[in-house]
XYZ file of C-alpha atoms in Angstrom:
555
model
C 101.194 78.135 83.218
C 100.789 81.834 82.677
C 98.741 83.847 80.251
C 99.375 87.278 78.851
C 96.447 89.618 79.214
C 97.792 91.822 76.424
C 97.662 90.354 72.911
C 100.391 90.544 70.315
C 98.374 92.665 67.862
C 98.446 96.423 67.809
C 95.076 97.229 69.294
C 93.131 94.070 70.025
C 92.157 94.092 73.676
C 91.367 90.825 75.417
C 90.223 90.114 78.955
C 92.556 91.126 81.780
C 92.752 87.577 83.146
C 91.450 88.626 86.585
C 88.566 86.767 88.222
C 85.620 88.412 90.013
C 85.977 86.653 93.358
C 85.902 89.561 95.842
C 82.763 89.796 97.995
C 81.499 92.807 99.948
C 83.035 91.469 103.180
C 86.319 90.722 101.412
C 86.461 94.282 100.075
C 85.776 95.794 103.511
C 88.460 93.762 105.282
C 90.892 94.352 102.396
C 90.502 98.084 103.023
C 90.847 97.778 106.805
C 93.966 95.628 106.508
C 95.442 98.231 104.163
C 95.572 101.059 106.715
C 95.533 99.879 110.341
C 99.059 98.465 110.207
C 100.644 98.692 113.628
C 98.197 101.201 115.126
C 96.679 98.679 117.537
C 99.677 98.693 119.846
C 101.513 101.798 118.631
C 98.537 104.191 118.643
C 99.868 106.511 121.355
C 103.347 106.587 119.767
C 101.967 108.570 116.817
C 101.031 111.474 119.094
C 104.651 112.568 119.240
C 105.309 112.941 115.509
C 104.057 116.544 115.794
C 103.599 118.921 118.769
C 100.552 117.741 120.688
C 97.910 119.352 122.917
C 94.431 118.681 124.262
C 91.313 120.766 123.749
C 88.085 119.898 125.583
C 89.832 116.743 126.742
C 90.431 115.609 123.156
C 93.923 115.421 121.663
C 94.953 117.510 118.678
C 95.575 114.225 116.835
C 92.004 113.070 117.468
C 90.551 116.443 116.452
C 92.483 116.280 113.170
C 91.414 112.667 112.644
C 87.756 113.688 113.036
C 88.206 116.617 110.652
C 90.048 114.453 108.130
C 87.412 111.746 108.414
C 84.659 114.260 107.678
C 86.289 115.372 104.444
C 87.427 111.847 103.556
C 83.738 110.989 103.357
C 83.593 113.128 100.216
C 86.720 111.399 98.915
C 85.085 108.045 99.558
C 81.994 109.127 97.644
C 84.215 110.185 94.743
C 85.927 106.798 94.624
C 82.595 104.984 94.786
C 81.158 107.126 91.973
C 84.161 106.837 89.656
C 84.467 103.105 90.314
C 80.803 102.729 89.392
C 81.510 104.419 86.049
C 84.818 102.582 85.524
C 84.617 99.208 87.319
C 88.149 98.159 86.446
C 91.221 97.371 88.484
C 93.747 100.193 88.605
C 91.964 102.889 90.611
C 93.388 106.396 90.236
C 95.390 105.526 87.151
C 92.262 104.499 85.247
C 90.252 107.500 86.492
C 92.759 110.255 85.753
C 94.068 108.816 82.474
C 90.504 108.623 81.096
C 89.178 111.906 82.489
C 92.038 114.414 82.469
C 95.299 113.212 80.934
C 97.202 109.951 80.364
C 100.388 111.724 81.507
C 98.841 112.905 84.784
C 97.275 109.481 85.300
C 100.706 107.908 84.890
C 102.531 110.337 87.201
C 99.798 110.138 89.834
C 99.914 106.334 89.919
C 103.715 106.207 89.538
C 104.161 108.343 92.652
C 101.507 106.294 94.484
C 103.453 103.132 93.694
C 106.599 104.782 95.077
C 104.751 105.895 98.194
C 103.236 102.447 98.745
C 106.609 100.727 98.379
C 108.028 102.933 101.141
C 105.047 102.011 103.319
C 105.764 98.308 102.735
C 109.325 99.004 103.828
C 108.053 100.935 106.862
C 105.846 98.031 107.917
C 108.649 95.469 107.546
C 110.822 97.644 109.779
C 108.024 97.969 112.326
C 107.281 94.231 112.169
C 110.775 93.506 113.446
C 110.083 95.883 116.349
C 106.769 94.139 117.024
C 108.345 90.692 117.253
C 110.763 92.080 119.832
C 107.998 93.946 121.679
C 105.945 90.752 121.933
C 108.982 89.027 123.435
C 109.416 91.942 125.862
C 105.776 91.502 126.903
C 106.477 87.865 127.757
C 109.561 88.977 129.651
C 107.455 91.357 131.751
C 104.933 88.585 132.430
C 107.655 86.043 133.279
C 110.624 87.982 134.740
C 112.822 84.917 135.226
C 112.309 83.491 131.736
C 114.462 83.612 128.610
C 112.400 86.618 127.515
C 113.518 88.774 130.446
C 116.307 90.312 128.373
C 114.274 90.684 125.160
C 114.812 94.456 125.000
C 118.452 93.694 124.184
C 117.690 91.313 121.345
C 118.375 92.120 117.672
C 121.125 94.625 118.382
C 123.448 93.311 115.665
C 122.930 93.295 111.900
C 123.044 89.507 111.617
C 120.107 88.862 113.965
C 118.135 91.741 112.446
C 118.727 90.385 108.960
C 117.607 86.874 109.966
C 114.427 88.274 111.529
C 113.787 90.404 108.438
C 114.125 87.379 106.153
C 111.621 85.413 108.256
C 109.120 88.293 108.116
C 109.635 88.611 104.351
C 109.000 84.893 103.872
C 105.678 85.218 105.708
C 104.730 88.240 103.585
C 105.792 86.414 100.433
C 103.816 83.294 101.364
C 100.584 85.271 101.814
C 101.184 87.368 98.695
C 101.404 84.409 96.307
C 98.207 82.707 97.433
C 95.402 82.199 94.932
C 93.246 85.313 94.793
C 90.237 83.641 96.411
C 92.388 82.080 99.150
C 94.242 85.352 99.652
C 91.030 87.234 100.399
C 89.833 84.501 102.774
C 93.110 84.756 104.681
C 92.957 88.566 104.745
C 89.345 88.496 105.964
C 90.046 85.928 108.704
C 93.210 87.587 110.000
C 91.626 91.038 109.954
C 88.656 89.799 111.991
C 91.120 88.363 114.533
C 92.940 91.707 114.648
C 89.665 93.594 115.187
C 88.985 91.303 118.165
C 92.382 92.337 119.537
C 91.372 95.990 119.039
C 88.291 95.366 121.202
C 90.395 93.716 123.922
C 92.834 96.632 123.886
C 90.109 99.299 123.916
C 88.065 97.851 126.766
C 91.139 96.657 128.638
C 92.525 100.199 128.704
C 89.447 101.302 130.653
C 90.747 99.320 133.644
C 94.112 101.114 133.649
C 94.740 104.481 135.261
C 97.596 106.920 134.872
C 98.609 106.467 138.524
C 98.630 102.678 138.168
C 100.780 103.028 135.054
C 103.245 105.273 136.869
C 103.538 102.766 139.724
C 104.195 99.939 137.248
C 106.937 101.694 135.263
C 109.793 100.392 137.492
C 108.875 96.932 136.173
C 109.966 98.282 132.786
C 113.182 99.654 134.230
C 112.132 103.292 134.256
C 109.865 105.832 135.960
C 107.553 108.647 134.963
C 109.967 111.247 136.327
C 112.891 109.725 134.399
C 110.932 109.713 131.131
C 109.697 113.288 131.594
C 113.114 114.571 132.624
C 114.931 112.941 129.688
C 112.295 114.087 127.208
C 112.282 117.666 128.527
C 116.052 117.875 128.208
C 115.709 116.605 124.631
C 113.269 119.426 123.797
C 109.862 117.883 124.504
C 106.934 119.955 125.718
C 103.164 119.719 125.477
C 101.544 122.761 123.952
C 98.113 124.335 124.103
C 95.563 124.977 121.325
C 97.242 127.374 118.903
C 95.556 128.669 115.754
C 98.159 131.198 114.671
C 99.525 130.638 111.164
C 102.933 129.402 112.296
C 103.451 127.238 114.252
C 99.736 126.707 114.992
C 98.035 125.964 111.661
C 101.248 124.760 110.032
C 101.658 122.272 112.871
C 98.065 121.083 112.550
C 98.550 120.587 108.802
C 101.589 118.479 109.590
C 99.506 116.503 112.042
C 96.884 115.930 109.340
C 99.638 114.601 107.069
C 100.329 111.915 109.694
C 96.590 111.182 109.901
C 96.528 110.802 106.105
C 99.418 108.360 106.424
C 97.260 106.430 108.899
C 94.145 106.638 106.694
C 95.605 105.766 103.294
C 94.205 102.416 102.249
C 90.584 102.884 103.284
C 89.702 103.358 99.589
C 91.846 100.563 98.133
C 88.946 98.296 97.155
C 88.555 100.695 94.208
C 91.901 99.454 92.905
C 90.645 95.866 92.719
C 87.213 96.787 91.314
C 87.832 94.491 88.337
C 87.639 91.548 90.753
C 84.558 92.607 92.741
C 81.561 90.360 92.169
C 77.930 91.447 92.185
C 76.979 95.110 92.450
C 80.305 96.949 92.222
C 78.858 100.297 93.344
C 77.251 98.841 96.465
C 80.302 96.763 97.374
C 82.847 99.554 96.943
C 80.636 102.086 98.740
C 80.141 99.750 101.705
C 83.833 98.847 101.867
C 85.121 102.417 101.552
C 82.734 104.067 104.014
C 82.897 101.153 106.457
C 86.703 101.233 106.474
C 86.679 105.029 106.835
C 84.507 104.808 109.960
C 86.962 102.303 111.438
C 89.914 104.551 110.499
C 88.341 107.501 112.300
C 87.662 105.356 115.364
C 91.236 104.036 115.505
C 92.774 107.510 115.213
C 90.446 109.378 117.567
C 88.415 107.553 120.238
C 90.633 104.462 120.378
C 93.857 106.448 120.506
C 92.621 108.946 123.075
C 91.144 106.317 125.399
C 94.535 104.587 125.437
C 96.425 107.872 125.709
C 94.374 109.193 128.630
C 94.368 105.942 130.585
C 98.068 105.238 130.159
C 98.923 108.906 130.724
C 98.773 111.568 128.043
C 101.953 113.387 129.035
C 103.781 110.134 129.685
C 102.964 108.542 126.331
C 103.776 111.760 124.458
C 107.137 112.106 126.205
C 107.992 108.446 125.643
C 106.969 108.710 121.985
C 109.073 111.847 121.576
C 112.128 109.993 122.906
C 111.474 107.114 120.515
C 110.998 109.097 117.292
C 113.977 111.318 118.043
C 116.300 108.524 119.110
C 116.811 110.245 122.452
C 116.945 107.308 124.857
C 113.441 105.811 125.012
C 112.822 103.154 127.701
C 113.377 99.452 127.072
C 116.498 100.165 125.059
C 114.857 102.564 122.616
C 111.403 101.012 122.154
C 108.142 102.940 121.461
C 105.339 103.281 124.049
C 103.768 99.927 123.156
C 100.539 99.690 125.119
C 100.329 95.852 125.390
C 103.716 95.857 127.161
C 102.716 98.797 129.370
C 99.409 97.113 130.276
C 101.181 93.860 131.135
C 103.380 95.798 133.567
C 100.226 97.060 135.294
C 98.382 93.707 135.319
C 100.886 90.862 134.791
C 98.183 88.280 135.448
C 96.237 89.501 132.422
C 99.175 88.891 130.087
C 97.295 86.395 127.844
C 94.851 89.128 126.824
C 97.610 91.610 126.077
C 99.550 88.898 124.277
C 96.540 88.500 121.959
C 96.550 92.277 121.397
C 100.265 92.186 120.574
C 99.786 89.302 118.139
C 96.815 91.086 116.514
C 98.945 94.193 116.147
C 101.731 92.214 114.478
C 99.275 90.334 112.243
C 97.821 93.532 110.759
C 101.281 95.058 110.584
C 102.585 92.139 108.470
C 99.311 91.660 106.551
C 99.433 95.210 105.227
C 102.468 94.304 103.117
C 100.874 91.591 100.919
C 97.712 93.704 100.667
C 99.797 96.584 99.326
C 101.654 94.251 96.963
C 98.322 93.030 95.554
C 96.828 96.503 95.084
C 100.069 97.751 93.485
C 100.038 94.829 91.076
C 96.610 95.893 89.800
C 97.897 99.395 89.026
C 100.857 97.960 87.123
C 98.532 95.549 85.319
C 96.426 98.521 84.170
C 99.620 100.264 82.965
C 100.586 97.225 80.947
C 97.129 96.830 79.408
C 97.514 100.427 78.195
C 101.041 99.617 76.944
C 102.560 102.092 79.377
C 104.949 99.391 80.592
C 106.025 96.189 78.787
C 103.612 93.292 78.367
C 105.766 91.208 80.733
C 104.128 92.981 83.682
C 100.589 92.048 82.622
C 101.066 88.300 82.617
C 98.388 86.857 84.903
C 99.374 83.623 86.605
C 96.758 80.919 86.004
C 97.188 79.425 89.475
C 96.762 82.655 91.415
C 94.617 84.600 88.906
C 96.893 87.553 89.639
C 99.905 89.338 88.067
C 102.298 87.321 90.207
C 105.493 88.806 88.805
C 104.564 92.305 89.926
C 103.462 91.078 93.363
C 106.835 89.432 93.928
C 108.662 92.543 92.688
C 106.646 94.770 95.052
C 107.607 92.627 98.061
C 111.265 92.595 97.030
C 111.440 96.358 96.478
C 109.721 96.923 99.827
C 112.434 94.748 101.343
C 115.032 97.175 100.014
C 113.682 99.842 102.388
C 114.192 97.426 105.260
C 117.790 96.977 104.178
C 118.240 100.746 104.151
C 117.765 100.785 107.928
C 121.135 99.056 108.157
C 122.519 102.308 106.725
C 120.836 104.704 109.197
C 117.655 105.254 107.164
C 115.055 106.424 109.704
C 111.377 105.564 110.134
C 110.487 109.271 110.258
C 112.072 109.962 106.863
C 110.284 106.940 105.386
C 106.956 108.311 106.630
C 107.555 111.825 105.249
C 108.786 110.503 101.889
C 105.759 108.208 101.564
C 103.169 110.890 102.319
C 104.993 113.396 100.111
C 104.902 111.098 97.080
C 101.203 110.354 97.646
C 100.267 114.008 97.097
C 98.686 113.578 93.655
C 96.798 110.511 94.864
C 95.021 112.695 97.398
C 94.488 115.686 95.095
C 93.601 114.251 91.664
C 90.347 112.489 92.716
C 88.878 115.919 93.510
C 89.844 117.256 90.092
C 88.464 114.127 88.415
C 85.140 114.570 90.226
C 84.891 118.191 89.085
C 85.984 117.706 85.483
C 84.392 114.384 84.525
C 81.088 116.082 83.700
C 82.722 118.137 80.954
C 85.712 115.999 79.958
C 83.881 112.657 79.767
C 80.102 113.184 79.830
C 79.647 109.543 78.778
C 81.358 108.338 81.947
C 79.704 111.022 84.077
C 76.272 109.593 83.273
C 77.387 106.266 84.789
C 78.548 107.661 88.150
C 75.132 107.661 89.823
C 75.754 111.211 91.082
C 74.334 113.357 88.297
C 71.591 115.129 90.249
C 72.143 118.848 90.751
C 72.489 120.737 94.016
C 72.727 124.533 93.844
C 73.303 124.313 90.113
C 76.081 121.714 90.188
C 76.021 117.905 90.221
C 76.618 116.230 93.572
C 79.826 114.659 92.293
C 81.226 118.092 91.439
C 80.421 119.290 94.961
C 82.202 116.251 96.410
C 85.273 117.247 94.416
C 85.110 120.904 95.442
C 84.693 120.123 99.145
C 87.536 117.615 99.088
C 89.918 120.051 97.366
C 89.004 122.818 99.814
C 90.415 120.525 102.498
C 93.336 118.700 100.904
C 95.050 121.489 98.931
C 95.642 123.810 101.938
C 96.844 120.790 103.932
C 99.486 119.892 101.362
C 100.502 123.524 100.885
C 100.996 123.963 104.628
C 102.392 120.536 105.472
C 104.752 120.135 102.526
C 105.137 123.159 100.246
C 105.700 125.606 103.109
C 108.332 123.416 104.859
C 110.047 122.802 101.512
C 110.276 126.533 100.845
C 111.646 127.056 104.343
C 114.107 124.214 103.837
C 115.459 125.797 100.672
C 115.747 129.165 102.362
C 117.732 127.695 105.255
C 119.806 125.006 103.518
C 119.859 125.888 99.845
C 120.847 123.015 97.567
C 121.773 120.845 100.564
C 118.036 120.422 101.180
C 117.948 118.136 98.124
C 120.779 115.962 99.399
C 120.302 112.223 98.908
C 122.243 111.510 102.082
C 120.600 109.332 104.745
C 121.221 112.223 107.145
C 118.701 114.321 105.211
C 115.253 113.194 106.416
C 113.215 115.518 104.161
C 112.967 112.982 101.316
C 112.637 115.829 98.777
C 115.696 114.872 96.746
C 114.648 111.241 96.439
C 111.077 112.234 95.573
C 112.316 114.424 92.711
C 114.591 111.659 91.428
C 111.671 109.223 91.477
C 109.389 111.646 89.620
C 112.029 112.337 86.929
C 112.439 108.603 86.377
C 108.663 108.310 85.953
C 108.572 111.134 83.402
C 111.366 109.507 81.385
C 109.572 106.148 81.358
C 106.347 107.769 80.178
C 107.860 109.507 77.183
C 110.079 106.566 76.242
C 107.034 104.270 76.154
C 105.066 106.894 74.268
C 107.785 106.998 71.605
C 107.958 103.192 71.468
C 104.184 102.934 70.995
C 104.219 105.637 68.309
C 107.000 103.796 66.448
C 104.806 100.701 66.417
C 101.920 102.617 64.905
C 99.741 102.343 68.005
C 97.061 105.002 68.329
C 97.747 105.961 71.958
C 94.904 108.461 72.041
C 92.413 105.733 71.182
C 93.643 103.573 74.076
C 92.592 106.176 76.623
C 89.168 106.705 75.103
C 88.081 103.285 76.314
C 88.383 101.409 79.599
C 90.980 98.713 80.214
C 89.752 95.153 79.532
C 87.516 93.533 82.145
């Protein structure tokens, strides 16, 4: 049976139907599983998305991860404070719609939903790679086995489609679990994946660049072949550059990739309506704990692997992969479990565990995203911003099951797009582009809540003044000082340049156009239309929309 959390009357608001079953540990591992994805084995591949260099022995990527982590602390404090004042599921949508504007709250969350769906699609695509990479690892460990030719698997659409369906069934099976069971599964699998992170991190310490170079013929290539092919394709390592362009513009682009890697560390705020006990303490612990792990994965972890496997080598290999320029193993990324197995074939069981852990978190991210997205849509429906159909909470799962299933299916559409030459790079850019308001609006909410909603401000736990302003306002100011220049440099500046060079063609919806700008605009226009249509429908029914946003959604 199912129950509607929205009543039939005009403005009677019942309980949401959600159950407070999420513990502090559940919230922490929910956050971690929402952002690590495939970074365990692919960490060094992300170097090559933007021009890379090393300063003081630390990569530009790691420097930007440390800088981003520092400022994300203030973002985490904002989420903890606003969740304390508004302990409801829905996250940004609830915050912005109550503090600043229902319209901005809708557009912010609408674009976040679009961004998250592309990330689900990204992870399904990568999961298919990871299954093949795990098979390649076994082929390296056992050269005469059936896995020896694994790099040539899944070259036709039929086999890729079958693999995609299997992955989707796994994602679907986890997504429809009862809420309590779902969080137990997420917690257990994430702990296993963290163990694989430890194996990978400490195992890399026993690998040297020279040993890696000697082992490359096992993978059918050599360091000189990789460097030569990459150089001809346009690859080069740079040096620290702080000029405006390409220096700072490039670093802003690098930060955008880091943000793509970080997004999710704050997602326990979106399920706050299901957190049991002290919501402030739980969300604070989960957000800051996950942030620390995010910084580790994108700085120390990545650089230890990069330096031990070869910084130039992994960058060149990654460059070949992202640009489709003839990467080794028939176009595969620099996957460190495979590379490590080539160096120490006898240690393959350990690297097999790392590969499985990588795939587990990669696949697990998809149901986690489906669940967090469903809570945003539930909050929309409780505010009558979308039809009541979306707010039906399934009595078996204690979750809005319809929306969860829809999120998985729409994410699957992005996997299907790869059959039509839709690239991973364009998916990444489109996803980060759409998430812009999600990164920016929390800072504005933190600054304005004191004046726009003094009643809610008093509940944030951050009302004490520092230099004449409340701490929460300072958190907002410091966060905006960081994130606004990043988005201006990483997205607005390239968009302006794109228009100057290509004109209207820059908005093309063709798969050959990897900017994603045209599709982002289409998605935003659709969101605006939905908002005003629902506003008109509610007005025709005599519903006082303004009153809805003066109170919090049902608990």
